[in-house]
């Protein structure tokens, strides 16, 4: 199933700082890839929470479900690194959206990893995709 995406102007970026701690280090002595995927989801959920999108989604009795996720690892992060994650939602189809994320080391500006995640809006009672209401899109763009 492939969805044609419409580009949305004036999208709102959301950023959050993360710090690599000892529990996040893998056997190769760098940031574990599993943590990267967790950060992608954490920043997406937080972005929706702070904009009011999560509350509106609950009113509509729907939820976002991940359909696909492409992560590109570009550099390594190490213990103590401060990473700035930024996410934005520039594209929509009838029932899905592509959320972009980028994570950059604060000390040198080096991009550590990026991702594009396709989320599908699902009616929680019927467990079926539903059309994304325009007002829900508004939570993720400048008005």
mmCIF file with all atom_site columns, C-alpha atoms in Angstrom:
data_model
loop_
_atom_site.group_PDB
_atom_site.id
_atom_site.type_symbol
_atom_site.label_atom_id
_atom_site.label_alt_id
_atom_site.label_comp_id
_atom_site.label_asym_id
_atom_site.label_entity_id
_atom_site.label_seq_id
_atom_site.pdbx_PDB_ins_code
_atom_site.Cartn_x
_atom_site.Cartn_y
_atom_site.Cartn_z
_atom_site.occupancy
_atom_site.B_iso_or_equiv
_atom_site.pdbx_formal_charge
_atom_site.auth_seq_id
_atom_site.auth_comp_id
_atom_site.auth_asym_id
_atom_site.auth_atom_id
_atom_site.pdbx_PDB_model_num
ATOM 1   C CA . UNK A 1 1   ? 0.000   0.000  0.000  1.00 0.00 ? 1   UNK A CA 1
ATOM 2   C CA . UNK A 1 2   ? 1.564   3.282  -1.152 1.00 0.00 ? 2   UNK A CA 1
ATOM 3   C CA . UNK A 1 3   ? 0.121   6.678  -0.368 1.00 0.00 ? 3   UNK A CA 1
ATOM 4   C CA . UNK A 1 4   ? 0.655   9.818  -2.428 1.00 0.00 ? 4   UNK A CA 1
ATOM 5   C CA . UNK A 1 5   ? 1.819   12.568 -0.080 1.00 0.00 ? 5   UNK A CA 1
ATOM 6   C CA . UNK A 1 6   ? 0.838   16.233 -0.211 1.00 0.00 ? 6   UNK A CA 1
ATOM 7   C CA . UNK A 1 7   ? 3.495   18.722 0.937  1.00 0.00 ? 7   UNK A CA 1
ATOM 8   C CA . UNK A 1 8   ? 2.239   20.973 3.719  1.00 0.00 ? 8   UNK A CA 1
ATOM 9   C CA . UNK A 1 9   ? 3.784   24.450 4.006  1.00 0.00 ? 9   UNK A CA 1
ATOM 10  C CA . UNK A 1 10  ? 4.465   26.161 7.325  1.00 0.00 ? 10  UNK A CA 1
ATOM 11  C CA . UNK A 1 11  ? 5.087   23.019 9.366  1.00 0.00 ? 11  UNK A CA 1
ATOM 12  C CA . UNK A 1 12  ? 6.205   23.474 12.972 1.00 0.00 ? 12  UNK A CA 1
ATOM 13  C CA . UNK A 1 13  ? 9.523   21.983 14.070 1.00 0.00 ? 13  UNK A CA 1
ATOM 14  C CA . UNK A 1 14  ? 9.872   20.664 17.600 1.00 0.00 ? 14  UNK A CA 1
ATOM 15  C CA . UNK A 1 15  ? 13.238  20.092 19.296 1.00 0.00 ? 15  UNK A CA 1
ATOM 16  C CA . UNK A 1 16  ? 14.348  18.320 22.446 1.00 0.00 ? 16  UNK A CA 1
ATOM 17  C CA . UNK A 1 17  ? 17.744  17.631 24.007 1.00 0.00 ? 17  UNK A CA 1
ATOM 18  C CA . UNK A 1 18  ? 18.883  14.129 24.914 1.00 0.00 ? 18  UNK A CA 1
ATOM 19  C CA . UNK A 1 19  ? 22.018  13.023 26.799 1.00 0.00 ? 19  UNK A CA 1
ATOM 20  C CA . UNK A 1 20  ? 23.704  9.674  26.207 1.00 0.00 ? 20  UNK A CA 1
ATOM 21  C CA . UNK A 1 21  ? 24.045  7.912  29.557 1.00 0.00 ? 21  UNK A CA 1
ATOM 22  C CA . UNK A 1 22  ? 25.747  4.653  30.484 1.00 0.00 ? 22  UNK A CA 1
ATOM 23  C CA . UNK A 1 23  ? 22.581  2.552  30.110 1.00 0.00 ? 23  UNK A CA 1
ATOM 24  C CA . UNK A 1 24  ? 22.383  3.568  26.425 1.00 0.00 ? 24  UNK A CA 1
ATOM 25  C CA . UNK A 1 25  ? 25.850  2.328  25.448 1.00 0.00 ? 25  UNK A CA 1
ATOM 26  C CA . UNK A 1 26  ? 26.110  -0.993 23.576 1.00 0.00 ? 26  UNK A CA 1
ATOM 27  C CA . UNK A 1 27  ? 28.914  -3.547 23.330 1.00 0.00 ? 27  UNK A CA 1
ATOM 28  C CA . UNK A 1 28  ? 30.602  -1.370 20.658 1.00 0.00 ? 28  UNK A CA 1
ATOM 29  C CA . UNK A 1 29  ? 30.890  1.499  23.180 1.00 0.00 ? 29  UNK A CA 1
ATOM 30  C CA . UNK A 1 30  ? 28.522  3.830  21.317 1.00 0.00 ? 30  UNK A CA 1
ATOM 31  C CA . UNK A 1 31  ? 24.830  4.753  21.440 1.00 0.00 ? 31  UNK A CA 1
ATOM 32  C CA . UNK A 1 32  ? 22.686  1.641  20.947 1.00 0.00 ? 32  UNK A CA 1
ATOM 33  C CA . UNK A 1 33  ? 20.481  1.752  17.830 1.00 0.00 ? 33  UNK A CA 1
ATOM 34  C CA . UNK A 1 34  ? 17.486  0.649  19.903 1.00 0.00 ? 34  UNK A CA 1
ATOM 35  C CA . UNK A 1 35  ? 17.788  3.890  21.889 1.00 0.00 ? 35  UNK A CA 1
ATOM 36  C CA . UNK A 1 36  ? 17.742  5.857  18.626 1.00 0.00 ? 36  UNK A CA 1
ATOM 37  C CA . UNK A 1 37  ? 14.409  4.296  17.676 1.00 0.00 ? 37  UNK A CA 1
ATOM 38  C CA . UNK A 1 38  ? 13.042  5.051  21.161 1.00 0.00 ? 38  UNK A CA 1
ATOM 39  C CA . UNK A 1 39  ? 14.107  8.701  20.811 1.00 0.00 ? 39  UNK A CA 1
ATOM 40  C CA . UNK A 1 40  ? 12.345  8.940  17.439 1.00 0.00 ? 40  UNK A CA 1
ATOM 41  C CA . UNK A 1 41  ? 9.099   7.804  19.036 1.00 0.00 ? 41  UNK A CA 1
ATOM 42  C CA . UNK A 1 42  ? 9.592   9.847  22.223 1.00 0.00 ? 42  UNK A CA 1
ATOM 43  C CA . UNK A 1 43  ? 10.082  13.122 20.351 1.00 0.00 ? 43  UNK A CA 1
ATOM 44  C CA . UNK A 1 44  ? 7.101   12.416 18.061 1.00 0.00 ? 44  UNK A CA 1
ATOM 45  C CA . UNK A 1 45  ? 4.787   11.754 21.012 1.00 0.00 ? 45  UNK A CA 1
ATOM 46  C CA . UNK A 1 46  ? 6.067   14.792 22.910 1.00 0.00 ? 46  UNK A CA 1
ATOM 47  C CA . UNK A 1 47  ? 5.603   17.015 19.838 1.00 0.00 ? 47  UNK A CA 1
ATOM 48  C CA . UNK A 1 48  ? 1.995   15.860 19.555 1.00 0.00 ? 48  UNK A CA 1
ATOM 49  C CA . UNK A 1 49  ? 1.440   16.346 23.306 1.00 0.00 ? 49  UNK A CA 1
ATOM 50  C CA . UNK A 1 50  ? 2.764   19.922 23.451 1.00 0.00 ? 50  UNK A CA 1
ATOM 51  C CA . UNK A 1 51  ? 0.846   21.078 20.374 1.00 0.00 ? 51  UNK A CA 1
ATOM 52  C CA . UNK A 1 52  ? -2.463  19.679 21.629 1.00 0.00 ? 52  UNK A CA 1
ATOM 53  C CA . UNK A 1 53  ? -2.590  17.083 18.858 1.00 0.00 ? 53  UNK A CA 1
ATOM 54  C CA . UNK A 1 54  ? -2.722  14.157 21.295 1.00 0.00 ? 54  UNK A CA 1
ATOM 55  C CA . UNK A 1 55  ? -5.723  15.577 23.148 1.00 0.00 ? 55  UNK A CA 1
ATOM 56  C CA . UNK A 1 56  ? -7.562  16.172 19.848 1.00 0.00 ? 56  UNK A CA 1
ATOM 57  C CA . UNK A 1 57  ? -6.703  12.657 18.700 1.00 0.00 ? 57  UNK A CA 1
ATOM 58  C CA . UNK A 1 58  ? -8.269  11.232 21.882 1.00 0.00 ? 58  UNK A CA 1
ATOM 59  C CA . UNK A 1 59  ? -11.417 13.319 21.313 1.00 0.00 ? 59  UNK A CA 1
ATOM 60  C CA . UNK A 1 60  ? -11.645 11.779 17.839 1.00 0.00 ? 60  UNK A CA 1
ATOM 61  C CA . UNK A 1 61  ? -11.086 8.298  19.353 1.00 0.00 ? 61  UNK A CA 1
ATOM 62  C CA . UNK A 1 62  ? -8.186  7.581  17.046 1.00 0.00 ? 62  UNK A CA 1
ATOM 63  C CA . UNK A 1 63  ? -4.487  6.829  17.357 1.00 0.00 ? 63  UNK A CA 1
ATOM 64  C CA . UNK A 1 64  ? -1.343  7.028  15.246 1.00 0.00 ? 64  UNK A CA 1
ATOM 65  C CA . UNK A 1 65  ? 0.200   3.675  14.321 1.00 0.00 ? 65  UNK A CA 1
ATOM 66  C CA . UNK A 1 66  ? 3.590   3.263  12.668 1.00 0.00 ? 66  UNK A CA 1
ATOM 67  C CA . UNK A 1 67  ? 3.422   1.677  9.215  1.00 0.00 ? 67  UNK A CA 1
ATOM 68  C CA . UNK A 1 68  ? 7.062   2.058  8.170  1.00 0.00 ? 68  UNK A CA 1
ATOM 69  C CA . UNK A 1 69  ? 10.218  3.615  9.526  1.00 0.00 ? 69  UNK A CA 1
ATOM 70  C CA . UNK A 1 70  ? 13.466  4.322  7.723  1.00 0.00 ? 70  UNK A CA 1
ATOM 71  C CA . UNK A 1 71  ? 16.426  5.230  9.930  1.00 0.00 ? 71  UNK A CA 1
ATOM 72  C CA . UNK A 1 72  ? 19.740  6.367  8.491  1.00 0.00 ? 72  UNK A CA 1
ATOM 73  C CA . UNK A 1 73  ? 22.715  6.183  10.847 1.00 0.00 ? 73  UNK A CA 1
ATOM 74  C CA . UNK A 1 74  ? 25.344  8.747  9.846  1.00 0.00 ? 74  UNK A CA 1
ATOM 75  C CA . UNK A 1 75  ? 27.764  8.965  12.786 1.00 0.00 ? 75  UNK A CA 1
ATOM 76  C CA . UNK A 1 76  ? 28.298  7.486  16.224 1.00 0.00 ? 76  UNK A CA 1
ATOM 77  C CA . UNK A 1 77  ? 27.344  9.049  19.548 1.00 0.00 ? 77  UNK A CA 1
ATOM 78  C CA . UNK A 1 78  ? 29.173  8.281  22.775 1.00 0.00 ? 78  UNK A CA 1
ATOM 79  C CA . UNK A 1 79  ? 28.751  8.414  26.550 1.00 0.00 ? 79  UNK A CA 1
ATOM 80  C CA . UNK A 1 80  ? 28.013  11.956 27.711 1.00 0.00 ? 80  UNK A CA 1
ATOM 81  C CA . UNK A 1 81  ? 27.159  13.336 24.259 1.00 0.00 ? 81  UNK A CA 1
ATOM 82  C CA . UNK A 1 82  ? 24.329  15.848 24.184 1.00 0.00 ? 82  UNK A CA 1
ATOM 83  C CA . UNK A 1 83  ? 22.086  15.277 21.172 1.00 0.00 ? 83  UNK A CA 1
ATOM 84  C CA . UNK A 1 84  ? 19.447  17.687 19.860 1.00 0.00 ? 84  UNK A CA 1
ATOM 85  C CA . UNK A 1 85  ? 16.516  15.942 18.206 1.00 0.00 ? 85  UNK A CA 1
ATOM 86  C CA . UNK A 1 86  ? 14.218  17.853 15.864 1.00 0.00 ? 86  UNK A CA 1
ATOM 87  C CA . UNK A 1 87  ? 11.004  16.564 14.310 1.00 0.00 ? 87  UNK A CA 1
ATOM 88  C CA . UNK A 1 88  ? 8.452   17.950 11.862 1.00 0.00 ? 88  UNK A CA 1
ATOM 89  C CA . UNK A 1 89  ? 5.467   16.764 9.806  1.00 0.00 ? 89  UNK A CA 1
ATOM 90  C CA . UNK A 1 90  ? 5.634   18.165 6.248  1.00 0.00 ? 90  UNK A CA 1
ATOM 91  C CA . UNK A 1 91  ? 3.624   15.561 4.303  1.00 0.00 ? 91  UNK A CA 1
ATOM 92  C CA . UNK A 1 92  ? 0.162   14.013 4.460  1.00 0.00 ? 92  UNK A CA 1
ATOM 93  C CA . UNK A 1 93  ? -1.921  11.574 2.463  1.00 0.00 ? 93  UNK A CA 1
ATOM 94  C CA . UNK A 1 94  ? -5.582  10.885 3.147  1.00 0.00 ? 94  UNK A CA 1
ATOM 95  C CA . UNK A 1 95  ? -4.845  8.514  6.066  1.00 0.00 ? 95  UNK A CA 1
ATOM 96  C CA . UNK A 1 96  ? -1.115  8.823  6.760  1.00 0.00 ? 96  UNK A CA 1
ATOM 97  C CA . UNK A 1 97  ? 1.704   11.239 7.345  1.00 0.00 ? 97  UNK A CA 1
ATOM 98  C CA . UNK A 1 98  ? 5.463   11.219 7.019  1.00 0.00 ? 98  UNK A CA 1
ATOM 99  C CA . UNK A 1 99  ? 7.165   12.529 10.141 1.00 0.00 ? 99  UNK A CA 1
ATOM 100 C CA . UNK A 1 100 ? 10.802  13.521 9.704  1.00 0.00 ? 100 UNK A CA 1
ATOM 101 C CA . UNK A 1 101 ? 13.342  13.504 12.541 1.00 0.00 ? 101 UNK A CA 1
ATOM 102 C CA . UNK A 1 102 ? 16.981  14.537 12.751 1.00 0.00 ? 102 UNK A CA 1
ATOM 103 C CA . UNK A 1 103 ? 19.388  14.088 15.678 1.00 0.00 ? 103 UNK A CA 1
ATOM 104 C CA . UNK A 1 104 ? 22.538  16.227 15.870 1.00 0.00 ? 104 UNK A CA 1
ATOM 105 C CA . UNK A 1 105 ? 25.417  16.231 18.375 1.00 0.00 ? 105 UNK A CA 1
ATOM 106 C CA . UNK A 1 106 ? 25.314  19.585 20.155 1.00 0.00 ? 106 UNK A CA 1
ATOM 107 C CA . UNK A 1 107 ? 29.087  19.994 20.558 1.00 0.00 ? 107 UNK A CA 1
ATOM 108 C CA . UNK A 1 108 ? 30.036  19.824 16.869 1.00 0.00 ? 108 UNK A CA 1
ATOM 109 C CA . UNK A 1 109 ? 26.777  19.955 14.899 1.00 0.00 ? 109 UNK A CA 1
ATOM 110 C CA . UNK A 1 110 ? 27.390  16.501 13.402 1.00 0.00 ? 110 UNK A CA 1
ATOM 111 C CA . UNK A 1 111 ? 24.242  14.659 12.345 1.00 0.00 ? 111 UNK A CA 1
ATOM 112 C CA . UNK A 1 112 ? 24.115  11.311 14.168 1.00 0.00 ? 112 UNK A CA 1
ATOM 113 C CA . UNK A 1 113 ? 20.970  9.843  12.594 1.00 0.00 ? 113 UNK A CA 1
ATOM 114 C CA . UNK A 1 114 ? 17.777  10.814 10.803 1.00 0.00 ? 114 UNK A CA 1
ATOM 115 C CA . UNK A 1 115 ? 14.465  9.101  10.164 1.00 0.00 ? 115 UNK A CA 1
ATOM 116 C CA . UNK A 1 116 ? 11.277  9.225  8.154  1.00 0.00 ? 116 UNK A CA 1
ATOM 117 C CA . UNK A 1 117 ? 8.375   7.474  9.849  1.00 0.00 ? 117 UNK A CA 1
ATOM 118 C CA . UNK A 1 118 ? 5.042   6.865  8.138  1.00 0.00 ? 118 UNK A CA 1
ATOM 119 C CA . UNK A 1 119 ? 2.220   7.045  10.662 1.00 0.00 ? 119 UNK A CA 1
ATOM 120 C CA . UNK A 1 120 ? -1.350  5.952  9.827  1.00 0.00 ? 120 UNK A CA 1
ATOM 121 C CA . UNK A 1 121 ? -4.357  7.423  11.652 1.00 0.00 ? 121 UNK A CA 1
ATOM 122 C CA . UNK A 1 122 ? -6.520  4.576  12.970 1.00 0.00 ? 122 UNK A CA 1
ATOM 123 C CA . UNK A 1 123 ? -10.025 4.519  14.463 1.00 0.00 ? 123 UNK A CA 1
ATOM 124 C CA . UNK A 1 124 ? -9.376  2.735  17.775 1.00 0.00 ? 124 UNK A CA 1
ATOM 125 C CA . UNK A 1 125 ? -12.834 1.142  17.998 1.00 0.00 ? 125 UNK A CA 1
ATOM 126 C CA . UNK A 1 126 ? -12.825 -0.292 14.483 1.00 0.00 ? 126 UNK A CA 1
ATOM 127 C CA . UNK A 1 127 ? -9.034  -0.768 14.177 1.00 0.00 ? 127 UNK A CA 1
ATOM 128 C CA . UNK A 1 128 ? -9.214  0.678  10.653 1.00 0.00 ? 128 UNK A CA 1
ATOM 129 C CA . UNK A 1 129 ? -7.442  3.625  8.998  1.00 0.00 ? 129 UNK A CA 1
ATOM 130 C CA . UNK A 1 130 ? -9.439  6.847  8.831  1.00 0.00 ? 130 UNK A CA 1
ATOM 131 C CA . UNK A 1 131 ? -9.051  10.120 6.951  1.00 0.00 ? 131 UNK A CA 1
ATOM 132 C CA . UNK A 1 132 ? -6.931  12.705 8.758  1.00 0.00 ? 132 UNK A CA 1
ATOM 133 C CA . UNK A 1 133 ? -9.129  15.705 9.636  1.00 0.00 ? 133 UNK A CA 1
ATOM 134 C CA . UNK A 1 134 ? -7.759  19.097 8.540  1.00 0.00 ? 134 UNK A CA 1
ATOM 135 C CA . UNK A 1 135 ? -7.997  20.416 12.096 1.00 0.00 ? 135 UNK A CA 1
ATOM 136 C CA . UNK A 1 136 ? -5.680  17.628 13.301 1.00 0.00 ? 136 UNK A CA 1
ATOM 137 C CA . UNK A 1 137 ? -3.093  18.666 10.691 1.00 0.00 ? 137 UNK A CA 1
ATOM 138 C CA . UNK A 1 138 ? -3.304  22.223 12.012 1.00 0.00 ? 138 UNK A CA 1
ATOM 139 C CA . UNK A 1 139 ? -1.634  21.187 15.269 1.00 0.00 ? 139 UNK A CA 1
ATOM 140 C CA . UNK A 1 140 ? 1.591   20.543 13.354 1.00 0.00 ? 140 UNK A CA 1
ATOM 141 C CA . UNK A 1 141 ? 1.781   23.687 11.206 1.00 0.00 ? 141 UNK A CA 1
ATOM 142 C CA . UNK A 1 142 ? 1.974   27.406 11.790 1.00 0.00 ? 142 UNK A CA 1
ATOM 143 C CA . UNK A 1 143 ? -1.392  29.048 11.504 1.00 0.00 ? 143 UNK A CA 1
#
